[in-house]
Amino acid sequence: MPAARSPRVANPWSGRFSEAPDQAFLAFSSSLAEDARLVREDVLGSLAHAATLRDAGILTADEHRDITIGLRAVLADLEAGRAQLREELEDVHMNVETLLGKYTAAAGKLHTARSRNDQVALDLRLFARRHLLALAEAECALADALLAKAAQHADLAMPGYTHLQPAQPITLGHALHAHAERALRDAERALDAFARANVSPLGAAALAGTSYPIDPRATATRLAFDRAFENSLDAVSDRDFAAEALSVCAIAAVHLSGFGEELTLFSSPAYGFLRLPEPLTTGSSIMPQKRNPDAAELLRGRAGRSMGALIAVLGTLKGLPLAYNRDLQEAKAPLLNGLPYCVEGVRIARALASGIEPVPERMRAALLDLARKHPAFIDIDVAAFAPDRVPARKTTPGGAAPDRVREAVKAAQRRAKELASTVRAHAQRIEAAERALLQA
Amino acid sequence: MPAARSPRVANPWSGRFSEAPDQAFLAFSSSLAEDARLVREDVLGSLAHAATLRDAGILTADEHRDITIGLRAVLADLEAGRAQLREELEDVHMNVETLLGKYTAAAGKLHTARSRNDQVALDLRLFARRHLLALAEAECALADALLAKAAQHADLAMPGYTHLQPAQPITLGHALHAHAERALRDAERALDAFARANVSPLGAAALAGTSYPIDPRATATRLAFDRAFENSLDAVSDRDFAAEALSVCAIAAVHLSGFGEELTLFSSPAYGFLRLPEPLTTGSSIMPQKRNPDAAELLRGRAGRSMGALIAVLGTLKGLPLAYNRDLQEAKAPLLNGLPYCVEGVRIARALASGIEPVPERMRAALLDLARKHPAFIDIDVAAFAPDRVPARKTTPGGAAPDRVREAVKAAQRRAKELASTVRAHAQRIEAAERALLQA
Amino acid sequence: MPAARSPRVANPWSGRFSEAPDQAFLAFSSSLAEDARLVREDVLGSLAHAATLRDAGILTADEHRDITIGLRAVLADLEAGRAQLREELEDVHMNVETLLGKYTAAAGKLHTARSRNDQVALDLRLFARRHLLALAEAECALADALLAKAAQHADLAMPGYTHLQPAQPITLGHALHAHAERALRDAERALDAFARANVSPLGAAALAGTSYPIDPRATATRLAFDRAFENSLDAVSDRDFAAEALSVCAIAAVHLSGFGEELTLFSSPAYGFLRLPEPLTTGSSIMPQKRNPDAAELLRGRAGRSMGALIAVLGTLKGLPLAYNRDLQEAKAPLLNGLPYCVEGVRIARALASGIEPVPERMRAALLDLARKHPAFIDIDVAAFAPDRVPARKTTPGGAAPDRVREAVKAAQRRAKELASTVRAHAQRIEAAERALLQA
Amino acid sequence: MPAARSPRVANPWSGRFSEAPDQAFLAFSSSLAEDARLVREDVLGSLAHAATLRDAGILTADEHRDITIGLRAVLADLEAGRAQLREELEDVHMNVETLLGKYTAAAGKLHTARSRNDQVALDLRLFARRHLLALAEAECALADALLAKAAQHADLAMPGYTHLQPAQPITLGHALHAHAERALRDAERALDAFARANVSPLGAAALAGTSYPIDPRATATRLAFDRAFENSLDAVSDRDFAAEALSVCAIAAVHLSGFGEELTLFSSPAYGFLRLPEPLTTGSSIMPQKRNPDAAELLRGRAGRSMGALIAVLGTLKGLPLAYNRDLQEAKAPLLNGLPYCVEGVRIARALASGIEPVPERMRAALLDLARKHPAFIDIDVAAFAPDRVPARKTTPGGAAPDRVREAVKAAQRRAKELASTVRAHAQRIEAAERALLQA
C-alpha cells in the first residue's frame, strides 16, 4: 500500500484526472515513500561497489576516495535532514547519485558495471537480512521472557482447555513454555530465511552480468554476504527472499495472535487468571476502573496484515517472466513495511510476557469448581479436592508435571541461548563490515 | 502496514527494546499515520454531531456556534500546516478535540452522547463512501476512454488469441470493448458497495446507544447518509463495508492486471500491435531507444497488493466477538491505503487507454502470416488473403463483426453515461451537505 | 485443490515420474473431479442450445427431438449411476457429448456454433447463480432464526463487551439482532452478485461469436438468464462473477466466525450465558459430562478456507490476457467447492441460532458482580443493584432499550421477508425454465 | 474446500435445511473426505504406539501381537477395497479402531495413553514430512532437467528481456540455469520445513501428557522422527508445520507460474523460440494445426490455488487459544490437498523442461532484427551483425558468457546431487522404519 498521498484524491470525484498524465504517472510510479527506508542500504552498496571499481582499475584511487567521502557525506546529510529525497528523481538510487554529484565530479562513474536492477535487489537484500536477524533476536528475547516466567510458575496449577472447555489441569509454566517453543521455531525460520537472503546480487548489472572485469565475490565479501549470485538473471529478478521473509512473519504473527487471544481471555473478568502490565493496557474514558488489553488485542489483530503482506508479494510475483519487470517495484512496500511491523509485534509480545502477573486464587477457584462439577476430574485423580496436584501425575517428558516443565524449560533456555548467539555472530560480522565501509 | 517508522528499528538487533515499554507501546498502538487522512472526515462528523447536540438541548446555541467556528478553524489550521497532529494524543479524534480546546471552552461537551467507537466507524464510512464514488467515477471514465477508442477502431482487424495462440481474427474495437465491459461491472460493484457503506453509525456511542435524547437520523441526514444504523452493537463493530470495498478493488485490480499484461505484450517488439503513450513509458539509461511499458507493468503488478489489502481486513476481522475490539484498528490502514491506491490505478489505466495508438501494418502482417500458415484460417474463410475481412462474418450480437461492435459500443456508452450520472448525483448531494457543514 | 488423487503420490519419493508424461499430464490437466458437479448444468445448457440450433435451421425437428430425448436420458443415466464420467474424456462436456452419441447420431451436430469456451462459462454461471440464491436464502433463514430469538429475549439483560471487558448492560435480543443485520447484508450482497452472474455467455463460441445465424438472446431466455453477453471476448474469459461470489462468501464466513467465537465463549463455563443445542455439540471420550461446541468452533475456523478460495480465484486470474487461457480451469474448483461450503456453514449457523438457550441467572450474576465492582455501572445508573434495568435507558433508535430492540427486530423481519421473497421469485423463474427444458 | 458433497445442495433453495440438524451436523463436521488420505499414516502411528504400550507393560505380548496383525490386516483390507471408511464414524481414527475390533478384542486398549488430539497431529506430520521429501526430490529432478538442457544450450544466443522488451543478448542455457537456481532454493526450503515437521507429537495425549509410564521418544524413534515433542500443549495444537509446508509450496508455485508464463510466451508464434513437448500440449478441435501450451498455462494458473491453500491454513489458525480447538480440522484439507498438488506441478514442470526444443533460427532472427533497429546493441558490441557472439563478453561469474554458464551449471549440478542425496537418505531411513512396522 502506498504511503500517504491523499492530496491527489482530496476531491476524488471532481478531479477527472486533472493533472497532466506525466505528473500523475510520476506519482503513480514513484517508489520514494518506501525508498526512504533504503538510504543507508543504498549508500552501503555504493561504497562496496566503488571499492570493487577501484580494484578493477575503473576508478582511480583519487576518484574512489572522493566518492567514498562523498557517499558518507550524503548519508550524513540525509540523516541529519540537511538534504531531502526529491520525488521527481523517482527513487533512492537516483537521489543518492544526484546528491553525490554535488561532492564529486566522479559521481557519474559510480554507475559503471552496475544497473538499477542489481542495485535495488541489493538494497532489498540488505534490508531483509538485517530485519530477519532482528526478528530472530526478538523471538529469542520473547522466548527468554516466556521461559523465565515459566520457570517461576512451573508449579502453578490452572485449567487446561480444549474447545475452550476446561479439560485437565496443567500449570501456568507449562502453558508459557508452549508459547516459547513457538517463538524458538519462529527464530529458526527467520535464520533459515536469513541464510537464503544473504547473497549479493551486485554485479548482475541489468540482467546479463557485465563486460567490465569486476569481481562480484569481492563486493559480496565487503558487505559480509555469504556469497555472490550464481546466475545474473535470477539475481535481478527473483524476490523469493521477500516472500520467504514474509511467510516467516505471517507464521510468527499467527502465533502472536493466539498469544494475544489468550491474554485477552485470561485477563478478562470472566477468567481473571492474569493481570497484564499496566503500561500495555488502556483505560476507558467513560469507565475509569476498566483496563482494556489493547496491546494483546492488537497482537491478535495484526496477523491479518501480516497475511496480507505475504499475499501482496506472492500475488505481485505470480506469472512474471524473466528478467526485471517493473511489477517488482510493488513487492517493495510489503517487504519494507511488513518486516519491521512483525519485529515490533514480537517486541511488544515480549513486554507483555515479562509483565504478566498470575492471580493464583482465581486459577485455584476455577480448578475447585471444576473438580466438583466435572466427575471427569475425579475419575482421573483421587485427590479430587486438590486439583492443583493433578498435573504432577502427567509425567510424560514434555507433559504437565512441574518437574517435567522445569526440565523442558531448561532445555529450551539452552536452545534460546544458542540461537541468540548465532544471531549475534551474524550481526557482529555484518556490523563490522558496514562500519568499515561507513567510517573513515 | 505501518507508515515509515524506521527510526525505531534503525539498529534492530542492538536495541533489545531499549525504549520504555510505554513509549514503545504508544508507537505500537498509535494509528496516527493512517488517521492523518481522516482529519476532514473527523471534523465533518463533529460538526454534524454538534448540531444534533444543540437540537437536543445539550449544547446551547452559543456553545454550538463556538464549536462550529472552532472546528472549521481546526480544519483550516491543519490543512494550512499551522497545526500538526501529535503522536502522544494517539488518534485523530483526540487531536481534533484537543485543538478545538484552544478555540472554545465548550470543546469538552462535544464528546457527550458519543464515543470513539462510533466516531471512528463514522470517519471510516465517510472515507469509504467518498472513495467508492471516486472509484465508480474513475471506472466510468476508463470505460469512456476504452469505448471511444473502440468506436474508432471497430473495423481494425487483429488476431484474437486463446492460449496466447492466434485463434481467430477479431478487431481492436472488439478487444477494447471487452475491457470496457469489465470497467462497467467494476463501477456497478463500487456503487453497490457505496449503498451499503452509506449508513451513519453516529449515535451508537460506545456500543449500546445513549440515554441522551439525540436523534441519529438527523445526524445521518446532515451528513447525507441514506439512513442511520439499525443496531448500535453492529454499528460500532462491523467492518464489512471495508471488506466489501476492498473486494471491489481487488476484482478491479485483477481486471487492470490483465489489461496491463496485454498492453505489455502487444506493445513489445514481438507483437508491435500498439504504441503506448510516451509519457506513460520510461526510457532506459543504457539503451536510449528502448521504451519500457512501466505504467502497464505497474498496473499488472498492483493486483498483488490489492489482494493483500483485502486479506489484511478479512484476516483482522476473523473470529472477533462483539462489540468494539482494538483489533479493528488494524483494519484501518488497508482501507485507507487500499482504496486510493485502486482509484489511482484506474486513472492511470484510463490515461493508457486514451493514449494507445494501433500499428495496423503489424496487425495485418500477423494476420497474413497466419492465414498462410494456419489452414484453419483458410477453412473458416474463403477470403484467405483478406483475413481482415474475416471478423465481419461473426455476426452474433456481441461478436467480432464491426457492425456488432459498433452497436455494442453504443449500448455500453449509454450505460456508462447512466452510471456516471448516478455517481454524480450521489457526489453532488454529499458535497452539498458537507459544504453546508464546513462553510459559514 | 484437487480431489483425492493420492495414489499417484503413494510412494512420492520413489516414483521419479515413472508414469508416461502423457498419462501424468492427463491427470494433471483433467478437471473431472470438479466437473462431476456440473453434469446437470451442462445438460441444461445443451438442451437450450439445441433448441436455438433448431430455430436457426441448423438442426432438423427430428434431430432436435432426438438430441433432447438423448440429453435427458444421459442425465438420468448419470444420476442413477447407470453411466459414469470417464477421466480420459477429460471434462464434463466431452463426457456428455460422448454419452449422447449412444442415443443419437445427431450428437455431433450439437457442437455447432458453440465451443468448450462458452460452454464451460455457461456451466459455471448456472452453478454460481443457483448457489448464490441458495446463499441468499440461507442468510434470510439465519436472520429469521436470530430475529425470532431476539424478539423472545429483547428484555433479557446481559453484559455488553468491548475489548472482551464488560462495558455496559445490553440485552440478549440486542446482541442477536446485531448478527441478524449482518446476515441480511450478506443476503443483499449475494443478490447483487446473482444479478451480475445471471448473464448467458452462450453464443460467444471460441471467442469471437459465430457466423451461424443463432440468437444468443433466445438461448438466454430459455435458461432464465436476465440477458445475454455484450461482448464475446469478455464472455469466454472473464470470471469476475466467481471472484465476486467468493468475496461474498468470505465476508459471510468472517461474520460466521465472529458468531462462532461468541457461541464458543458464552457457552464456556467461565461465562455460562448460553446452552448450545446438544445435537450440535460433541462429547469427550475421556470426560463424558463435557460438551464441546464443535459446530461453533468449525464455524469460526471455516473463515480461513473461504478466504483461501477467494485468493485462489483472484490469484489465478491475475495477469491473464484475453481471451480463453487454460489457467481458467484452476478457478473452477475454488468456486465449485467454496460456494456450497459457505451455504452449508450458514445453515449450520441457523441451526445453532434456533437452538441456543440462555441461562438468565448466569447473565444476571455477571451483571451484579459487575455493578458492585465497577463504579462505572453505578455512575451511569442509580439503580445499581438492578443492572438488568439499565439497558432500558439506552433509548436511541437501534440502541439497547428493549422497546427499541423490539422495533428494530420487527423492521428487520420485514426486510428479511422481502429479501426472501425476491430470492423465491428468482428461484421459481429459474426452476420453471429448467423444468421446461428437462421434462418432456 | 470440502470434497464433492453436492447432493446435499442439489436443490439448494428448496431445502430449507430439511435434514435433521444432527445429520447435517455430521456431514458438516466430518473430515472423512480428507482423512481417506491418512489411512496408512494412521495405521503406522498405531503400530508404533502399540509397541510402546507393550514396552510399558500396558499391552501383553499377545495383545500386542494381535493388534499388530490386526492393524496390518485393516490396512490391507482398506487398500484392497475389502473394507470402506464409514462417514458415521466421522474420522479415520475411529474407522481404523472400529475395523480393528473385528480382528481382536484388544482393540479397545490401543487408545490407552493416547487421544485423538495427538493422533491427528501425528498423522498430519507423517503426511507432511513424506510430501515435503517428495517435493524436495521433485525440485531436484526439475533442476537436473533444466541443467541438462542448460549445458546443452550454453552457447545458444537469444534476446534477454527486461520489461518484456529485448534488452541484451543472453543464452538459452543462461535462462534455463536461472530457473534451476530457483528450483534448488525451493528444494532447500522443503528440507528446512521437513526438519521442523519431523517431530513426533505422540504421547502428548489430550493436551497434558499422560500418567501412564510411556516413553514418547521410543515411539518417535520407531517412526524415524528426529525427536519427540518438547511440550504437550504445543504438540497437540500447533500447526505451523502445515503453514510452513504450504508457504514453501506457494513460493515454489510462484516460481512455476513464471516458468509457465515464459514457456507460453516463447512457444507462441510471435516469439517461436521454443517447441513444447507434444504430449504436454493439446490440439484445438476447430484448428487442428494449432498446439495449445496447456501444461504451461496450468502451471502458471496453479499459483493461485497454492496461495489460497496457504491463506486457508493461516486464516484458520489466526486467533486460536491453546490447546486443541475443533477449528484445527479446517487446516487439514488445505494441507492434504495442497502438498500433492504442488508436487504434481513440479513434476509436470520437469517433463516440460526435459522436452522443450529450441528453434535457433527464430532466436537468431530476433537478435538480428534487434541489432539493426536498436543502436544500443551496436553501442555495446562492435560485432553488430553477430549478436549471438555478444553474450561471450559478459564474463562476470554468473553472467551470460557461455563459459561462465557452463561453470555455473556444473556447480549447480553438484548442489542438486548433494540435495538429492540428502533427500534420499531421509527417505530411506523413513522407509526402513515404516517397513519394519508394516511387515511381519
CSV table of C-alpha atoms in Angstrom, one decimal, chain A residues 1-6 8-14 16-17 21-22 24-25 27-29 34 37 130-131 133-134 137 141 144 206 279-282 286 294-295 297-302 304-305 307-309 311-312 315-316 320 325-327 329-330 333-334 337-338 340-341 343-345 347-348 350-351 420 424 427 430-431, chain B residues 1-6 8-14 16-17 21-22 24-25 27-29 34 37 130-131 133-134 137 141 144 206 279-282 286 294-295 297-302 304-305 307-309 311-312 315-316 320 325-327 329-330 333-334 337-338 340-341 343-345 347-348 350-351 420 424 427 430-431:
chain,number,residue,atom,x,y,z
A,1,MET,CA,0.0,0.0,0.0
A,2,PRO,CA,1.2,3.4,-0.8
A,3,ALA,CA,2.2,5.9,1.8
A,4,ALA,CA,0.1,9.0,2.4
A,5,ARG,CA,-0.6,10.6,-0.9
A,6,SER,CA,-4.1,11.7,-0.1
A,8,ARG,CA,-4.1,13.6,-5.1
A,9,VAL,CA,-7.5,12.3,-4.2
A,10,ALA,CA,-8.7,15.1,-2.0
A,11,ASN,CA,-11.7,15.7,-4.2
A,12,PRO,CA,-11.6,12.4,-5.9
A,13,TRP,CA,-14.8,12.7,-7.9
A,14,SER,CA,-14.3,16.2,-9.1
A,16,ARG,CA,-11.3,13.6,-13.6
A,17,PHE,CA,-7.6,13.2,-13.8
A,21,PRO,CA,-0.7,12.4,-17.3
A,22,ASP,CA,3.0,12.6,-16.9
A,24,ALA,CA,0.2,11.6,-12.3
A,25,PHE,CA,2.4,8.9,-13.7
A,27,ALA,CA,3.3,9.9,-8.6
A,28,PHE,CA,2.0,6.5,-9.6
A,29,SER,CA,5.3,5.1,-10.4
A,34,GLU,CA,9.3,3.3,0.5
A,37,ARG,CA,14.0,3.4,4.3
A,130,ARG,CA,19.0,-7.0,8.8
A,131,HIS,CA,15.4,-7.3,9.8
A,133,LEU,CA,18.2,-11.0,12.2
A,134,ALA,CA,16.2,-8.5,14.3
A,137,GLU,CA,16.7,-11.8,18.0
A,141,ALA,CA,14.1,-12.5,23.6
A,144,ASP,CA,13.6,-15.9,27.2
A,206,ALA,CA,20.9,-5.1,-15.9
A,279,PRO,CA,1.6,0.4,30.7
A,280,LEU,CA,0.4,-2.1,28.0
A,281,THR,CA,-3.3,-1.6,28.7
A,282,THR,CA,-5.5,1.4,28.3
A,286,ILE,CA,-16.3,6.5,30.4
A,294,ASP,CA,-5.2,-3.2,23.9
A,295,ALA,CA,-1.7,-4.5,23.3
A,297,GLU,CA,-5.8,-7.3,21.1
A,298,LEU,CA,-3.5,-5.5,18.6
A,299,LEU,CA,-1.2,-8.5,18.7
A,300,ARG,CA,-4.2,-10.7,17.8
A,301,GLY,CA,-5.4,-8.4,15.1
A,302,ARG,CA,-2.0,-7.9,13.4
A,304,GLY,CA,-4.4,-10.1,9.3
A,305,ARG,CA,-1.9,-7.5,7.9
A,307,MET,CA,-1.0,-12.4,5.9
A,308,GLY,CA,-1.9,-9.5,3.6
A,309,ALA,CA,1.7,-8.5,3.1
A,311,ILE,CA,-0.2,-12.3,-0.4
A,312,ALA,CA,0.8,-8.9,-1.8
A,315,GLY,CA,0.4,-12.0,-6.0
A,316,THR,CA,2.8,-9.5,-7.5
A,320,LEU,CA,6.2,-12.8,-14.2
A,325,ASN,CA,9.9,-6.3,-14.8
A,326,ARG,CA,8.7,-3.0,-13.3
A,327,ASP,CA,6.0,-5.0,-11.4
A,329,GLN,CA,8.5,-2.4,-7.5
A,330,GLU,CA,5.2,-3.4,-6.0
A,333,ALA,CA,6.4,-1.8,0.2
A,334,PRO,CA,5.0,-5.1,1.6
A,337,ASN,CA,6.6,-2.3,5.9
A,338,GLY,CA,5.9,-5.9,6.8
A,340,PRO,CA,9.6,-4.1,10.9
A,341,TYR,CA,5.8,-4.4,11.6
A,343,VAL,CA,9.6,-7.2,14.7
A,344,GLU,CA,7.6,-4.6,16.6
A,345,GLY,CA,4.9,-7.0,17.4
A,347,ARG,CA,8.9,-7.0,21.0
A,348,ILE,CA,5.5,-5.9,22.4
A,350,ARG,CA,8.0,-9.8,25.0
A,351,ALA,CA,7.0,-6.8,27.1
A,420,ALA,CA,20.7,-15.9,20.2
A,424,ARG,CA,24.7,-12.2,17.4
A,427,ALA,CA,25.0,-9.3,13.4
A,430,ILE,CA,27.7,-7.5,9.4
A,431,GLU,CA,28.1,-4.6,11.6
B,1,MET,CA,1.3,-2.0,7.1
B,2,PRO,CA,2.6,0.9,9.2
B,3,ALA,CA,3.8,4.1,7.7
B,4,ALA,CA,7.5,4.8,7.8
B,5,ARG,CA,8.7,4.4,11.4
B,6,SER,CA,12.1,3.1,10.5
B,8,ARG,CA,12.7,2.7,15.8
B,9,VAL,CA,14.4,-0.2,14.1
B,10,ALA,CA,17.4,1.6,12.9
B,11,ASN,CA,19.7,-0.8,14.8
B,12,PRO,CA,17.3,-3.5,15.1
B,13,TRP,CA,19.5,-6.1,16.7
B,14,SER,CA,21.3,-3.9,19.1
B,16,ARG,CA,16.7,-5.1,22.8
B,17,PHE,CA,13.7,-3.0,23.4
B,21,PRO,CA,7.6,-0.2,27.3
B,22,ASP,CA,5.0,2.5,27.4
B,24,ALA,CA,7.1,1.5,22.5
B,25,PHE,CA,3.5,0.7,23.2
B,27,ALA,CA,4.2,3.8,18.9
B,28,PHE,CA,2.8,0.3,18.5
B,29,SER,CA,-0.8,1.3,19.2
B,34,GLU,CA,-3.3,6.5,9.0
B,37,ARG,CA,-6.1,11.1,6.2
B,130,ARG,CA,-16.1,9.1,-0.9
B,131,HIS,CA,-13.5,6.8,-2.5
B,133,LEU,CA,-17.7,7.1,-5.6
B,134,ALA,CA,-14.3,8.1,-6.9
B,137,GLU,CA,-16.3,7.6,-11.5
B,141,ALA,CA,-14.1,7.4,-17.3
B,144,ASP,CA,-15.5,6.0,-21.8
B,206,ALA,CA,-19.7,3.0,23.0
B,279,PRO,CA,4.6,10.0,-21.0
B,280,LEU,CA,3.5,6.6,-19.6
B,281,THR,CA,6.6,4.8,-20.6
B,282,THR,CA,10.2,5.2,-19.5
B,286,ILE,CA,21.8,2.1,-21.2
B,294,ASP,CA,6.3,0.8,-16.9
B,295,ALA,CA,2.8,2.0,-16.4
B,297,GLU,CA,3.6,-3.3,-15.8
B,298,LEU,CA,2.8,-1.5,-12.6
B,299,LEU,CA,-0.9,-2.0,-13.4
B,300,ARG,CA,-0.2,-5.6,-13.8
B,301,GLY,CA,1.8,-5.9,-10.6
B,302,ARG,CA,-0.6,-3.9,-8.4
B,304,GLY,CA,-0.9,-8.3,-5.7
B,305,ARG,CA,-1.2,-5.5,-3.1
B,307,MET,CA,-5.4,-8.8,-2.9
B,308,GLY,CA,-3.2,-8.3,0.1
B,309,ALA,CA,-5.2,-5.4,1.4
B,311,ILE,CA,-6.8,-10.4,3.1
B,312,ALA,CA,-5.5,-7.9,5.7
B,315,GLY,CA,-7.9,-11.7,8.5
B,316,THR,CA,-8.1,-9.0,11.1
B,320,LEU,CA,-13.8,-11.3,16.6
B,325,ASN,CA,-12.2,-4.7,19.9
B,326,ARG,CA,-9.0,-2.9,19.5
B,327,ASP,CA,-8.1,-5.3,16.7
B,329,GLN,CA,-7.7,-0.6,14.3
B,330,GLU,CA,-5.6,-2.9,12.1
B,333,ALA,CA,-4.6,1.1,7.1
B,334,PRO,CA,-5.6,-1.4,4.5
B,337,ASN,CA,-4.3,2.9,1.7
B,338,GLY,CA,-6.1,0.4,-0.5
B,340,PRO,CA,-6.9,5.5,-3.1
B,341,TYR,CA,-4.4,3.0,-4.4
B,343,VAL,CA,-8.5,4.7,-7.7
B,344,GLU,CA,-5.1,5.8,-8.8
B,345,GLY,CA,-4.6,2.6,-10.8
B,347,ARG,CA,-7.0,6.6,-13.6
B,348,ILE,CA,-3.6,5.5,-15.0
B,350,ARG,CA,-7.7,5.5,-18.4
B,351,ALA,CA,-4.6,7.6,-19.4
B,420,ALA,CA,-21.7,8.3,-14.3
B,424,ARG,CA,-22.5,12.5,-9.9
B,427,ALA,CA,-21.5,13.1,-5.2
B,430,ILE,CA,-22.8,14.7,-0.4
B,431,GLU,CA,-20.8,17.7,-1.4
